[in-house]
Amino acid sequence: MGENTLAGFESLIRINDPERGIISPAEFIETAENSAIIFPLGIWIIDEACRQISLWKKNFDFTRPVRININLSSKQFLHPGLTDHIFEITEKYGIEPEDIGFELTESAFMDDMEKANISLLELRSRHFPVYMDDFGTGYSSLSYLMHFPVNIIKIDQSFVKWMHIDESSEKIVKSIISLAHSLDLKVVAEGIDDEEHIGMLRDFSCDYGQGYFFSKPMPADEAEKFISAYYTRRMEE
């Protein structure tokens, strides 16, 4: 965070209903996870993310890697053919480990620890980074750090959002960052929506930040304009 550098994006899915407009995942993802559509939907998301970052690499001369993170649901993550599909897609688009990362929540580990570990090891064998999402909200997050090969943890926004006005949240965020670094893990702070958050997280030596302070969710064409504007500012500095 100290370098004020664009590190990447997180891929998000929305439904654009002609009558209701944009529908958030909160309204449909649980239904999708309880049906057969979740696996092909997940594969489509991975393909789209890889296609997009491949296109951006051609359109922009990135001075540093820019990554797109992809969320994997527990049902999708434990599918026996997931990693084969991922590697097929990454090879199709010439994707490198610096181009994409995979985010998992605690539920992916809880459903079947043995299968989860095998899939993680397969991803790590190709050097793709694995993020533990929403860290701090589950019952066993600490034990997962010990038993599963994750690279980066994302501190849940419920802690980050209030740390500038709540001493307990501040101490939790600072402690998680210190713990992660002692385990040679990097940290992303989610839920940054205030400039005061930035100063505090820099003081805590947090590695990355994410939140509305930087940008609200946007479609790919707007994200491309965001990247272009970012590099324009960098050249003017």
Coordinates of C-alpha atoms in Angstrom, one line a residue:
M1 CA 0.0 0.0 0.0
G2 CA 2.9 2.3 0.6
E3 CA 3.7 2.5 -3.1
N4 CA 0.1 3.6 -4.1
T5 CA 0.3 1.1 -7.0
L6 CA -2.6 -0.5 -8.9
A7 CA -2.3 -4.3 -8.0
G8 CA -5.4 -5.7 -9.6
F9 CA -9.2 -6.3 -9.6
E10 CA -11.6 -8.8 -8.2
S11 CA -14.1 -10.4 -10.7
L12 CA -17.7 -10.0 -9.7
I13 CA -20.9 -11.4 -11.2
R14 CA -24.2 -9.5 -11.6
I15 CA -27.4 -10.3 -13.4
N16 CA -28.7 -7.5 -15.6
D17 CA -32.5 -8.0 -15.6
P18 CA -34.4 -6.0 -18.2
E19 CA -37.1 -5.2 -15.6
R20 CA -35.3 -5.1 -12.3
G21 CA -32.0 -3.8 -13.4
I22 CA -28.7 -5.0 -11.8
I23 CA -29.3 -8.0 -9.4
S24 CA -26.5 -8.7 -6.8
P25 CA -25.2 -12.2 -6.1
A26 CA -26.9 -12.1 -2.6
E27 CA -30.1 -12.7 -4.5
F28 CA -29.1 -15.6 -6.7
I29 CA -25.8 -17.2 -5.8
E30 CA -27.2 -19.5 -3.1
T31 CA -29.8 -20.8 -5.6
A32 CA -27.0 -21.3 -8.2
E33 CA -24.9 -23.2 -5.6
N34 CA -27.7 -25.6 -4.9
S35 CA -28.2 -26.4 -8.6
A36 CA -26.2 -27.9 -11.4
I37 CA -25.5 -24.5 -12.9
I38 CA -22.9 -23.5 -10.4
F39 CA -20.0 -25.4 -12.0
P40 CA -20.5 -24.3 -15.7
L41 CA -21.2 -20.8 -14.3
G42 CA -17.9 -20.8 -12.4
I43 CA -16.0 -22.1 -15.5
W44 CA -17.5 -19.3 -17.6
I45 CA -16.4 -16.7 -15.0
I46 CA -12.8 -18.1 -15.0
D47 CA -12.8 -18.0 -18.8
E48 CA -14.0 -14.4 -18.9
A49 CA -11.5 -13.3 -16.3
C50 CA -8.6 -14.9 -18.1
R51 CA -9.8 -13.5 -21.5
Q52 CA -10.1 -10.0 -20.0
I53 CA -6.6 -10.0 -18.4
S54 CA -5.1 -11.4 -21.5
L55 CA -6.7 -8.6 -23.5
W56 CA -5.5 -5.9 -21.0
K57 CA -2.0 -7.2 -21.2
K58 CA -2.1 -6.6 -25.0
N59 CA -3.7 -3.2 -24.6
F60 CA -1.5 -1.8 -21.8
D61 CA 2.2 -1.9 -21.1
F62 CA 1.9 -2.8 -17.5
T63 CA 4.9 -1.6 -15.5
R64 CA 4.0 -4.1 -12.8
P65 CA 1.7 -7.2 -12.9
V66 CA -2.0 -6.5 -12.7
R67 CA -4.1 -9.4 -11.4
I68 CA -7.7 -10.4 -11.6
N69 CA -8.9 -12.4 -8.6
I70 CA -11.6 -15.1 -9.1
N71 CA -13.9 -16.3 -6.4
L72 CA -14.5 -20.0 -6.1
S73 CA -17.5 -21.3 -4.3
S74 CA -17.3 -24.4 -2.1
K75 CA -19.5 -26.4 -4.5
Q76 CA -17.4 -25.4 -7.5
F77 CA -14.1 -25.7 -5.7
L78 CA -14.7 -29.3 -4.7
H79 CA -15.7 -30.5 -8.2
P80 CA -13.2 -33.1 -9.3
G81 CA -12.7 -31.6 -12.7
L82 CA -12.1 -28.0 -11.6
T83 CA -8.4 -27.7 -11.7
D84 CA -8.2 -29.5 -15.1
H85 CA -10.6 -26.9 -16.5
I86 CA -8.7 -24.1 -15.0
F87 CA -5.4 -25.2 -16.5
E88 CA -7.0 -25.7 -19.9
I89 CA -8.3 -22.2 -19.8
T90 CA -5.1 -20.6 -18.5
E91 CA -3.1 -22.4 -21.2
K92 CA -5.6 -21.2 -23.9
Y93 CA -5.1 -17.6 -23.0
G94 CA -1.4 -17.8 -22.1
I95 CA -2.1 -16.9 -18.5
E96 CA 0.8 -16.6 -16.0
P97 CA 0.5 -17.0 -12.2
E98 CA 0.9 -13.2 -11.9
D99 CA -2.2 -12.7 -14.0
I100 CA -4.9 -14.3 -11.8
G101 CA -5.5 -15.5 -8.3
F102 CA -8.2 -17.6 -6.6
E103 CA -10.3 -16.5 -3.6
L104 CA -11.9 -19.0 -1.2
T105 CA -14.0 -18.7 1.9
E106 CA -13.9 -20.9 4.9
S107 CA -16.8 -23.0 3.7
A108 CA -14.7 -24.4 0.8
F109 CA -12.4 -25.9 3.4
M110 CA -15.1 -27.1 5.7
D111 CA -17.1 -29.2 3.2
D112 CA -14.3 -31.7 2.4
M113 CA -10.8 -30.9 3.8
E114 CA -9.0 -33.6 1.9
K115 CA -10.5 -32.6 -1.5
A116 CA -9.9 -29.0 -0.7
N117 CA -6.2 -29.5 0.1
I118 CA -5.7 -31.6 -3.1
S119 CA -7.2 -28.8 -5.2
L120 CA -5.2 -26.2 -3.5
L121 CA -2.0 -28.1 -4.0
E122 CA -2.8 -28.5 -7.7
L123 CA -3.2 -24.8 -8.0
R124 CA -0.1 -24.1 -6.1
S125 CA 1.8 -26.6 -8.2
R126 CA 1.2 -24.1 -11.1
H127 CA 2.2 -21.2 -8.7
F128 CA -1.3 -19.6 -8.8
P129 CA -1.8 -17.6 -5.6
V130 CA -4.6 -18.6 -3.3
Y131 CA -6.4 -16.0 -1.1
M132 CA -8.4 -16.8 2.0
D133 CA -11.4 -14.4 1.8
D134 CA -13.3 -12.9 4.7
F135 CA -10.6 -13.8 7.2
G136 CA -11.6 -13.3 10.8
T137 CA -15.3 -14.1 10.5
G138 CA -15.1 -18.0 10.7
Y139 CA -14.6 -20.3 13.6
S140 CA -11.5 -22.0 12.4
S141 CA -9.6 -19.5 10.3
L142 CA -6.4 -19.7 12.3
S143 CA -6.2 -23.5 11.9
Y144 CA -6.7 -23.2 8.2
L145 CA -3.7 -21.0 8.0
M146 CA -1.7 -23.8 9.5
H147 CA -3.1 -26.7 7.4
F148 CA -3.8 -25.2 4.0
P149 CA -1.4 -23.7 1.5
V150 CA -2.8 -20.2 1.1
N151 CA -0.6 -17.2 0.1
I152 CA -2.7 -14.2 1.0
I153 CA -5.4 -13.4 3.5
K154 CA -8.1 -10.8 3.1
I155 CA -9.2 -9.2 6.3
D156 CA -13.0 -9.0 6.4
Q157 CA -14.4 -5.6 5.8
S158 CA -16.4 -5.7 9.1
F159 CA -13.2 -5.1 10.9
V160 CA -11.6 -2.6 8.5
K161 CA -14.7 -0.5 8.1
W162 CA -14.9 0.7 11.7
M163 CA -11.2 0.6 12.8
H164 CA -10.8 4.4 12.6
I165 CA -13.5 4.8 15.2
D166 CA -13.5 1.5 17.1
E167 CA -10.4 0.6 19.1
S168 CA -11.1 -3.1 19.2
S169 CA -11.4 -3.3 15.4
E170 CA -8.2 -1.4 15.0
K171 CA -6.4 -3.8 17.3
I172 CA -7.8 -6.8 15.5
V173 CA -6.7 -5.5 12.1
K174 CA -3.2 -4.7 13.4
S175 CA -2.9 -8.1 15.0
I176 CA -4.1 -10.0 11.9
I177 CA -1.5 -8.2 9.7
S178 CA 1.3 -8.9 12.2
L179 CA 0.2 -12.6 12.4
A180 CA 0.1 -13.0 8.7
H181 CA 3.5 -11.4 8.1
S182 CA 5.0 -13.7 10.8
L183 CA 3.7 -16.6 8.7
D184 CA 5.2 -15.1 5.5
L185 CA 1.7 -14.3 4.2
K186 CA 0.6 -11.1 2.5
V187 CA -2.6 -9.2 3.5
V188 CA -5.4 -7.5 1.7
A189 CA -7.6 -5.2 3.8
E190 CA -11.2 -5.1 2.4
G191 CA -13.8 -2.5 3.0
I192 CA -11.7 0.6 2.6
D193 CA -14.0 3.6 2.1
D194 CA -12.3 6.4 4.1
E195 CA -8.9 8.1 3.6
E196 CA -8.2 7.6 7.3
H197 CA -8.2 3.8 6.7
I198 CA -5.3 4.2 4.2
G199 CA -3.1 6.0 6.7
M200 CA -3.7 3.5 9.5
L201 CA -3.2 0.5 7.2
R202 CA 0.1 2.0 6.0
D203 CA 1.2 2.4 9.6
F204 CA 0.3 -1.3 10.1
S205 CA 2.4 -2.3 7.0
C206 CA -0.6 -3.8 5.3
D207 CA 0.3 -5.0 1.8
Y208 CA -2.9 -4.3 -0.3
G209 CA -6.2 -2.4 0.1
Q210 CA -9.6 -2.9 -1.5
G211 CA -12.8 -0.9 -1.3
Y212 CA -15.0 1.9 -2.4
F213 CA -12.3 4.4 -1.6
F214 CA -10.5 3.2 -4.8
S215 CA -13.6 2.4 -6.9
K216 CA -17.1 0.9 -6.8
P217 CA -17.7 -2.2 -8.9
M218 CA -17.6 -1.4 -12.6
P219 CA -18.0 -3.3 -15.9
A220 CA -14.9 -4.2 -17.9
D221 CA -15.1 -1.3 -20.3
E222 CA -15.1 1.2 -17.4
A223 CA -12.3 -0.8 -15.7
E224 CA -10.2 -0.3 -18.8
K225 CA -10.8 3.5 -18.6
F226 CA -9.8 3.3 -14.9
I227 CA -6.5 1.6 -15.9
S228 CA -5.9 4.1 -18.6
A229 CA -6.5 7.0 -16.3
Y230 CA -4.3 5.5 -13.6
Y231 CA -1.3 5.2 -16.0
T232 CA -1.9 8.7 -17.3
R233 CA -1.7 10.0 -13.8
R234 CA 1.5 8.0 -13.2
M235 CA 3.2 9.5 -16.2
E236 CA 2.3 13.0 -15.1
E237 CA 3.8 12.5 -11.6

